[in-house]
Each structure stands twice: as structure tokens, then as C-alpha cells.
Amino acid sequence: MTQPSTTDPSIAHPVATPVPPPTNRWLQLIFGIVCMCMIANMQYGWTFFVNPIQERHGWDRAAIQVAFTLFVVTETWLVPIEGWFVDKYGPRVVTLAGGLMCGLAWVVNAYADSLTLLYLGAIIGGTGAGAVYGTCVGNSLKWFPDRRGLAAGLTAMGFGAGSALTVVPIQAVIHHYSYESAFLWFGLGQGLVVMLIALFLVAPKKGQVPEIARVSQSKRDFTPGEMVRTPIFWVMYAMFVMMAAGGLMATAQLGPIAKDFHIADVPVSLFGITLPALTFAATIDRVLNGVTRPLFGWISDHIGRENTMFLSFGIEGVGIYLLSQFGHDPIMFVILTGLVFFAWGEIYSLFPATCGDTFGSKYAATNAGLLYTAKGTAALIVPYTSILTTMTGSWHAVFLAAAALNIIAAFMALFVLKPMRHAYTRAAAPLETKPKPAAAH
């Protein structure tokens, strides 16, 4: 019997599936962290410019701070749209555009001789910063489906603590030259670095990332439209708002609280360092707010998202309550505000990671961006804390309300979100793998 030739064109041979070129995902993560560090000053460095702007132009401080509000609104609420572009066209083009806008924004601020121009710079900057933020977080979720908590936490840490590297240089330029020079030089430098790194950002292709993780994950990818129609998304959204409100209140009102407690300028000695209580608290808070993001993200990769939420949210609630009781003591004020920020910053790693686990990787940037708008929603609550303080004559009611929201969110994580998500990820099987009805014979 004649054996068929292996070169016979009539015989079908399996076609080798092309293997994507190797890409170092840790390098992609580092690129994202550096980009986040470059845009951190857009939010956290703003405070150094307010007084010089007021002295130069004589504008009302409240009017100047409208620019910061415009920045936060555009930086938060436009992320879902920017995330959609990332999911459709990849991270490179969106980060390039974001870096360009971030640089342009501070150039506009440098030449702004009217509040209108200052507001324009804030809108451009918020749009650009949101584009970079949403891209880097979304890309980290895609590259690390097995370690989403750690990856999202390290990326968010860049934004939370990145500005610490340039606090002294920015203040020095403002002092020795002018605030306009600081805006111009740092704006151009930060924008160019982001644009340069953007050229190396890529999204993972099939087969380039591991698919094994210790935590429960969805078996299919949900589009943004599908996600917002699920009850579990709104449970996460409500929890995000509840947690973000307390932390944003502490961020925005730390100075007024210290002043009302009559301890802002009281010297505090800890770890061999002596600083005024407010300065000491602000310094420690910034560091701990950055460290907590990868730490709790890493913990959640090992013990589960909801268990980690219960732990950290509970610590946050207890910390805020203790601050209301013992915050009048300068040393306790520094320690307890540090605890509050340590237990708050992790929401920017836990919620994106949980979103990716629940709704898949394909639309991770858009979906995480939609959930991130909860920060903007929570920010709308912050002004009412001042009203409540005026009505009651103290911060006690505000502290109790914030602590209660955190404790409720902690129990929701364990007794509402956890069972819902467990059932959801098990039920959400890929559409193409669901069994087909048996053919009739």
C-alpha cells in the first residue's frame, strides 16, 4: 500500500498559530507607574501655586480654587470615554494625547492673565490627566489578570505618592524664579516624559498573560453597557462612594480640622523628627496613602478582594471614630490621621482590581473608568461637611457620619458583595462555550 507523501498538497496540515512577540509585562507596569508619577503634580502640586497666583493677580482665593474643582471633575468624569478609546485603539495614542494635554495645561497656566485662561488650563489638564490615569490603570489590569490587586496598587501609588519627588524642586523654582516658571518648566518636562514613554506602551495579546489567579474571576468579558445593567456594579459603585467620601473629607478638611482643634502649629516629636502637627500629619499621610495601595492590593491577591475590603474599610471606620475622640491631642492627631489615610488609599487598587475580576479584561479600561467616576460623585458630598460642621458647631457629627459609612461598606463587602460576586463569576460563562441544545433525531 502506497503511503501518501507528506508533501502532497491535497493533504491538510495543521496551521501553526503565530505566537505574539514576547513583551515584558513588568516593564509595561513600570512605564505606567512613571507616567502616573509625572501627572501627580497636576493634583497634589497645585496647592503650592495658589498663594503666588493670588499675590500676583489679586484674585479671590475661592475663585482660584474653582480651577482645581474643574480639574477634578474633568479628570474623573471623562475617564470612561478615554478608557473606551484605550480599549479600542490601544494605550499608546491615548497616553500620547494625555501627555500633550498635561504639558499644554501648565503652559497655559504659566501665561494665564485671567481666570478664564486659568480655568481653561484646568480643563485641559484634567482631561489629559484622566487620559493618562485611566490608560495606566486599565493597562495594568490587562497585563496582570493573576495579580490585579498588586498591579493596580503599584500604578495608583505612582499617582498617590509620585508628587513627593518634586515637592522641594517646585517650591524652589517658585521661590527663586516665579510660579510662572515652575508651571512652564515642569509642565513641559512632565508632558514630554509621558509622551516619550507612551511610545512604548502596548496592550497584551492573547497568550501573553497568565490566566491563573487565586481570586474568583469572570469567565467572559462584559461590555460597559452590559456592566452598568448589572446590580453588582451599582453595589460596588455605592461602596466606592461611601469609602471615597470619608477620605476626601479628610483630604480637603485636614487643615480646617487641625485649626479648629487648636493644634495645627503645636510641635510634635516622632521618630526623632519634630514638626508642627499639621505639617507632620500631611507628610505622613501622603506617604502612607501611597504605600497602602500596592500593599492591600497584594494582600487582596492572596486572601480575596472582599476579605481585604472588610479589613481595611473596618480599620478606616475605627480610625475616623478615634480621630473624633482623641484628635485634640497633637500626637494622636498625627498618628490617627496617618491610620485614616493608610486605610483609605487602597480603594484605588481594590475597586479597579475587583472590577477587572468581575467583568473581564477586554474592556477593563472603560469599565474601571466608569467605576472611578464614584470618586467624582463622592467629591460632591465634601462641601456639605462644612455646612454640617457649621450647623452642629463641631466636627463630631461629620466624623460619626464618615465612620458609619465606612463600617457599612465593610460589612457590605463581606455579606453583600462577596456572595453576589461569587455567584456572578460562576454564572458568567463565555457565551460561545455554553452548551448547545441537542439536535433532534
JSON list of C-alpha atoms in Angstrom, two decimals, residues 250 254 270 277 280-290 292 296 315-316 319 323 331-345:
[
{"chain": "A", "resi": 250, "resn": "ALA", "atom": "CA", "xyz": [-10.10, 64.15, 55.45]},
{"chain": "A", "resi": 254, "resn": "LEU", "atom": "CA", "xyz": [-7.36, 68.35, 57.28]},
{"chain": "A", "resi": 270, "resn": "LEU", "atom": "CA", "xyz": [8.06, 61.31, 66.49]},
{"chain": "A", "resi": 277, "resn": "ALA", "atom": "CA", "xyz": [1.30, 68.79, 63.95]},
{"chain": "A", "resi": 280, "resn": "PHE", "atom": "CA", "xyz": [3.78, 66.24, 60.27]},
{"chain": "A", "resi": 281, "resn": "ALA", "atom": "CA", "xyz": [0.33, 64.80, 59.58]},
{"chain": "A", "resi": 282, "resn": "ALA", "atom": "CA", "xyz": [0.29, 65.96, 55.96]},
{"chain": "A", "resi": 283, "resn": "THR", "atom": "CA", "xyz": [3.74, 64.45, 55.31]},
{"chain": "A", "resi": 284, "resn": "ILE", "atom": "CA", "xyz": [2.96, 61.05, 56.86]},
{"chain": "A", "resi": 285, "resn": "ASP", "atom": "CA", "xyz": [-0.47, 60.95, 55.24]},
{"chain": "A", "resi": 286, "resn": "ARG", "atom": "CA", "xyz": [0.97, 61.38, 51.75]},
{"chain": "A", "resi": 287, "resn": "VAL", "atom": "CA", "xyz": [3.49, 58.57, 52.23]},
{"chain": "A", "resi": 288, "resn": "LEU", "atom": "CA", "xyz": [1.02, 56.13, 53.79]},
{"chain": "A", "resi": 289, "resn": "ASN", "atom": "CA", "xyz": [-1.62, 56.97, 51.18]},
{"chain": "A", "resi": 290, "resn": "GLY", "atom": "CA", "xyz": [0.84, 55.76, 48.54]},
{"chain": "A", "resi": 292, "resn": "THR", "atom": "CA", "xyz": [-1.19, 51.28, 51.20]},
{"chain": "A", "resi": 296, "resn": "PHE", "atom": "CA", "xyz": [-3.51, 45.98, 50.27]},
{"chain": "A", "resi": 315, "resn": "ILE", "atom": "CA", "xyz": [-9.81, 49.99, 60.10]},
{"chain": "A", "resi": 316, "resn": "GLU", "atom": "CA", "xyz": [-10.81, 53.19, 58.31]},
{"chain": "A", "resi": 319, "resn": "GLY", "atom": "CA", "xyz": [-9.69, 55.28, 62.74]},
{"chain": "A", "resi": 323, "resn": "LEU", "atom": "CA", "xyz": [-9.84, 60.72, 65.49]},
{"chain": "A", "resi": 331, "resn": "ILE", "atom": "CA", "xyz": [0.46, 63.31, 68.80]},
{"chain": "A", "resi": 332, "resn": "MET", "atom": "CA", "xyz": [-2.75, 61.33, 68.47]},
{"chain": "A", "resi": 333, "resn": "PHE", "atom": "CA", "xyz": [-3.83, 63.64, 65.64]},
{"chain": "A", "resi": 334, "resn": "VAL", "atom": "CA", "xyz": [-0.70, 62.78, 63.65]},
{"chain": "A", "resi": 335, "resn": "ILE", "atom": "CA", "xyz": [-0.95, 59.05, 64.36]},
{"chain": "A", "resi": 336, "resn": "LEU", "atom": "CA", "xyz": [-4.68, 58.71, 63.72]},
{"chain": "A", "resi": 337, "resn": "THR", "atom": "CA", "xyz": [-4.73, 60.77, 60.52]},
{"chain": "A", "resi": 338, "resn": "GLY", "atom": "CA", "xyz": [-1.92, 58.52, 59.30]},
{"chain": "A", "resi": 339, "resn": "LEU", "atom": "CA", "xyz": [-4.08, 55.50, 60.12]},
{"chain": "A", "resi": 340, "resn": "VAL", "atom": "CA", "xyz": [-7.07, 57.01, 58.31]},
{"chain": "A", "resi": 341, "resn": "PHE", "atom": "CA", "xyz": [-5.09, 57.68, 55.12]},
{"chain": "A", "resi": 342, "resn": "PHE", "atom": "CA", "xyz": [-3.41, 54.27, 55.33]},
{"chain": "A", "resi": 343, "resn": "ALA", "atom": "CA", "xyz": [-6.80, 52.54, 55.40]},
{"chain": "A", "resi": 344, "resn": "TRP", "atom": "CA", "xyz": [-8.30, 54.80, 52.71]},
{"chain": "A", "resi": 345, "resn": "GLY", "atom": "CA", "xyz": [-5.84, 54.91, 49.82]}
]
